[in-house]
């Protein structure tokens, strides 16, 4: 049997354990419906060539513009944490190898987002097993201490958790989003005037702590969607409080202002939920990424039927067979 190895590029990276509770739940969530009613496979990264200005591949960029595509059934494969990433760092012990081998494709996808949320652009983590090498690169650098082999602080745990939640997508498709907030050291995620202008639609806030089994939460940062509207970003932007579309992986708790206090820019929030104060990330999207039944296009978030709602959109998706 080939020896499994982990190699750290530029700077080393240490993972504190993420609680295993969230992973089977995320793995078990349904994916996709659309006009065909079938599942949606994880898409190929479409934006590799755009690193210089805006978007990095399947993740985060040097500013806050990001491409989400982490499907709720792909956030894990049964056991990241006690079965994989230990409090003493990521290593090629039997637990990690067993966890990774249980579903390499899903584990690889999750690790992309964990690394890119926590590490900065000069850091990467390479894992080789069974002749295949996986490389996970950093970008946002939200948890600099954790990324330098130090135990993750509570703030780092919270901000990485929020970042992972912000990139979850029930349908597993890539949609560009603008991520706003502060890292664990209170440094703003950079943004540009172009980003702010293009991604002008407030979407959602995300908070929680999956390191300590406290859960992941999302809430609308705008009004609820109307009866004929939908979006593939349904984990964050919902049509009603308590939407279960992404539960139990991510619990939708209503509106950000029910739990959170924004600063004057409405880009930075602190949210208090279940008696705990959380470091929070917010997201914005393009206005055209909110779809309406009746616009003549059968979107992934719409289904065939006889009505005028996304779940039964006759004008866009036609009658069901």
mmCIF file with all atom_site columns, N, CA and C in Angstrom, residues 226-231 288-297 299 301-302 308 310 313 315-316:
data_model
loop_
_atom_site.group_PDB
_atom_site.id
_atom_site.type_symbol
_atom_site.label_atom_id
_atom_site.label_alt_id
_atom_site.label_comp_id
_atom_site.label_asym_id
_atom_site.label_entity_id
_atom_site.label_seq_id
_atom_site.pdbx_PDB_ins_code
_atom_site.Cartn_x
_atom_site.Cartn_y
_atom_site.Cartn_z
_atom_site.occupancy
_atom_site.B_iso_or_equiv
_atom_site.pdbx_formal_charge
_atom_site.auth_seq_id
_atom_site.auth_comp_id
_atom_site.auth_asym_id
_atom_site.auth_atom_id
_atom_site.pdbx_PDB_model_num
ATOM 1  N N  . UNK A 1 226 ? -40.981 36.835 -2.649  1.00 0.00 ? 226 UNK A N  1
ATOM 2  C CA . UNK A 1 226 ? -42.420 36.809 -2.875  1.00 0.00 ? 226 UNK A CA 1
ATOM 3  C C  . UNK A 1 226 ? -42.848 35.432 -3.368  1.00 0.00 ? 226 UNK A C  1
ATOM 4  N N  . UNK A 1 227 ? -44.135 35.227 -3.491  1.00 0.00 ? 227 UNK A N  1
ATOM 5  C CA . UNK A 1 227 ? -44.691 33.910 -3.807  1.00 0.00 ? 227 UNK A CA 1
ATOM 6  C C  . UNK A 1 227 ? -44.187 33.354 -5.130  1.00 0.00 ? 227 UNK A C  1
ATOM 7  N N  . UNK A 1 228 ? -43.793 34.228 -6.077  1.00 0.00 ? 228 UNK A N  1
ATOM 8  C CA . UNK A 1 228 ? -43.382 33.745 -7.390  1.00 0.00 ? 228 UNK A CA 1
ATOM 9  C C  . UNK A 1 228 ? -41.870 33.821 -7.603  1.00 0.00 ? 228 UNK A C  1
ATOM 10 N N  . UNK A 1 229 ? -41.113 34.159 -6.564  1.00 0.00 ? 229 UNK A N  1
ATOM 11 C CA . UNK A 1 229 ? -39.670 34.292 -6.689  1.00 0.00 ? 229 UNK A CA 1
ATOM 12 C C  . UNK A 1 229 ? -38.943 33.067 -6.136  1.00 0.00 ? 229 UNK A C  1
ATOM 13 N N  . UNK A 1 230 ? -37.722 32.865 -6.623  1.00 0.00 ? 230 UNK A N  1
ATOM 14 C CA . UNK A 1 230 ? -36.876 31.793 -6.122  1.00 0.00 ? 230 UNK A CA 1
ATOM 15 C C  . UNK A 1 230 ? -35.429 32.113 -6.447  1.00 0.00 ? 230 UNK A C  1
ATOM 16 N N  . UNK A 1 231 ? -34.523 31.374 -5.842  1.00 0.00 ? 231 UNK A N  1
ATOM 17 C CA . UNK A 1 231 ? -33.097 31.505 -6.115  1.00 0.00 ? 231 UNK A CA 1
ATOM 18 C C  . UNK A 1 231 ? -32.412 30.202 -5.738  1.00 0.00 ? 231 UNK A C  1
ATOM 19 N N  . UNK A 1 288 ? -30.275 39.968 -10.687 1.00 0.00 ? 288 UNK A N  1
ATOM 20 C CA . UNK A 1 288 ? -30.800 38.997 -11.654 1.00 0.00 ? 288 UNK A CA 1
ATOM 21 C C  . UNK A 1 288 ? -30.691 37.550 -11.176 1.00 0.00 ? 288 UNK A C  1
ATOM 22 N N  . UNK A 1 289 ? -30.029 37.322 -10.054 1.00 0.00 ? 289 UNK A N  1
ATOM 23 C CA . UNK A 1 289 ? -29.939 35.971 -9.513  1.00 0.00 ? 289 UNK A CA 1
ATOM 24 C C  . UNK A 1 289 ? -31.124 35.613 -8.633  1.00 0.00 ? 289 UNK A C  1
ATOM 25 N N  . UNK A 1 290 ? -32.092 36.517 -8.546  1.00 0.00 ? 290 UNK A N  1
ATOM 26 C CA . UNK A 1 290 ? -33.397 36.195 -7.966  1.00 0.00 ? 290 UNK A CA 1
ATOM 27 C C  . UNK A 1 290 ? -34.353 36.003 -9.141  1.00 0.00 ? 290 UNK A C  1
ATOM 28 N N  . UNK A 1 291 ? -34.906 34.813 -9.256  1.00 0.00 ? 291 UNK A N  1
ATOM 29 C CA . UNK A 1 291 ? -35.726 34.464 -10.421 1.00 0.00 ? 291 UNK A CA 1
ATOM 30 C C  . UNK A 1 291 ? -37.211 34.642 -10.111 1.00 0.00 ? 291 UNK A C  1
ATOM 31 N N  . UNK A 1 292 ? -37.963 34.810 -11.173 1.00 0.00 ? 292 UNK A N  1
ATOM 32 C CA . UNK A 1 292 ? -39.406 34.977 -11.024 1.00 0.00 ? 292 UNK A CA 1
ATOM 33 C C  . UNK A 1 292 ? -40.136 34.040 -11.978 1.00 0.00 ? 292 UNK A C  1
ATOM 34 N N  . UNK A 1 293 ? -41.078 33.291 -11.453 1.00 0.00 ? 293 UNK A N  1
ATOM 35 C CA . UNK A 1 293 ? -41.922 32.459 -12.307 1.00 0.00 ? 293 UNK A CA 1
ATOM 36 C C  . UNK A 1 293 ? -42.707 33.378 -13.237 1.00 0.00 ? 293 UNK A C  1
ATOM 37 N N  . UNK A 1 294 ? -42.549 33.167 -14.535 1.00 0.00 ? 294 UNK A N  1
ATOM 38 C CA . UNK A 1 294 ? -43.185 34.030 -15.515 1.00 0.00 ? 294 UNK A CA 1
ATOM 39 C C  . UNK A 1 294 ? -42.193 34.784 -16.363 1.00 0.00 ? 294 UNK A C  1
ATOM 40 N N  . UNK A 1 295 ? -40.877 34.605 -16.085 1.00 0.00 ? 295 UNK A N  1
ATOM 41 C CA . UNK A 1 295 ? -39.877 35.318 -16.886 1.00 0.00 ? 295 UNK A CA 1
ATOM 42 C C  . UNK A 1 295 ? -39.487 34.550 -18.145 1.00 0.00 ? 295 UNK A C  1
ATOM 43 N N  . UNK A 1 296 ? -40.115 33.391 -18.360 1.00 0.00 ? 296 UNK A N  1
ATOM 44 C CA . UNK A 1 296 ? -39.889 32.638 -19.586 1.00 0.00 ? 296 UNK A CA 1
ATOM 45 C C  . UNK A 1 296 ? -38.733 31.671 -19.552 1.00 0.00 ? 296 UNK A C  1
ATOM 46 N N  . UNK A 1 297 ? -38.040 31.567 -18.416 1.00 0.00 ? 297 UNK A N  1
ATOM 47 C CA . UNK A 1 297 ? -36.906 30.649 -18.287 1.00 0.00 ? 297 UNK A CA 1
ATOM 48 C C  . UNK A 1 297 ? -37.167 29.696 -17.137 1.00 0.00 ? 297 UNK A C  1
ATOM 49 N N  . UNK A 1 299 ? -35.836 27.900 -14.454 1.00 0.00 ? 299 UNK A N  1
ATOM 50 C CA . UNK A 1 299 ? -34.616 27.898 -13.662 1.00 0.00 ? 299 UNK A CA 1
ATOM 51 C C  . UNK A 1 299 ? -34.497 26.617 -12.852 1.00 0.00 ? 299 UNK A C  1
ATOM 52 N N  . UNK A 1 301 ? -34.251 26.319 -9.814  1.00 0.00 ? 301 UNK A N  1
ATOM 53 C CA . UNK A 1 301 ? -35.057 26.420 -8.599  1.00 0.00 ? 301 UNK A CA 1
ATOM 54 C C  . UNK A 1 301 ? -36.555 26.364 -8.885  1.00 0.00 ? 301 UNK A C  1
ATOM 55 N N  . UNK A 1 302 ? -36.942 26.114 -10.137 1.00 0.00 ? 302 UNK A N  1
ATOM 56 C CA . UNK A 1 302 ? -38.350 26.036 -10.516 1.00 0.00 ? 302 UNK A CA 1
ATOM 57 C C  . UNK A 1 302 ? -38.698 24.634 -11.004 1.00 0.00 ? 302 UNK A C  1
ATOM 58 N N  . UNK A 1 308 ? -48.279 29.284 -10.570 1.00 0.00 ? 308 UNK A N  1
ATOM 59 C CA . UNK A 1 308 ? -47.455 30.476 -10.802 1.00 0.00 ? 308 UNK A CA 1
ATOM 60 C C  . UNK A 1 308 ? -46.390 30.626 -9.723  1.00 0.00 ? 308 UNK A C  1
ATOM 61 N N  . UNK A 1 310 ? -42.717 28.945 -7.858  1.00 0.00 ? 310 UNK A N  1
ATOM 62 C CA . UNK A 1 310 ? -41.546 28.180 -8.291  1.00 0.00 ? 310 UNK A CA 1
ATOM 63 C C  . UNK A 1 310 ? -41.747 26.674 -8.244  1.00 0.00 ? 310 UNK A C  1
ATOM 64 N N  . UNK A 1 313 ? -44.495 25.987 -11.799 1.00 0.00 ? 313 UNK A N  1
ATOM 65 C CA . UNK A 1 313 ? -44.401 27.155 -12.680 1.00 0.00 ? 313 UNK A CA 1
ATOM 66 C C  . UNK A 1 313 ? -44.733 26.764 -14.114 1.00 0.00 ? 313 UNK A C  1
ATOM 67 N N  . UNK A 1 315 ? -45.754 28.596 -16.718 1.00 0.00 ? 315 UNK A N  1
ATOM 68 C CA . UNK A 1 315 ? -45.312 29.475 -17.801 1.00 0.00 ? 315 UNK A CA 1
ATOM 69 C C  . UNK A 1 315 ? -43.850 29.258 -18.171 1.00 0.00 ? 315 UNK A C  1
ATOM 70 N N  . UNK A 1 316 ? -43.032 28.887 -17.203 1.00 0.00 ? 316 UNK A N  1
ATOM 71 C CA . UNK A 1 316 ? -41.609 28.712 -17.457 1.00 0.00 ? 316 UNK A CA 1
ATOM 72 C C  . UNK A 1 316 ? -41.232 27.264 -17.735 1.00 0.00 ? 316 UNK A C  1
#
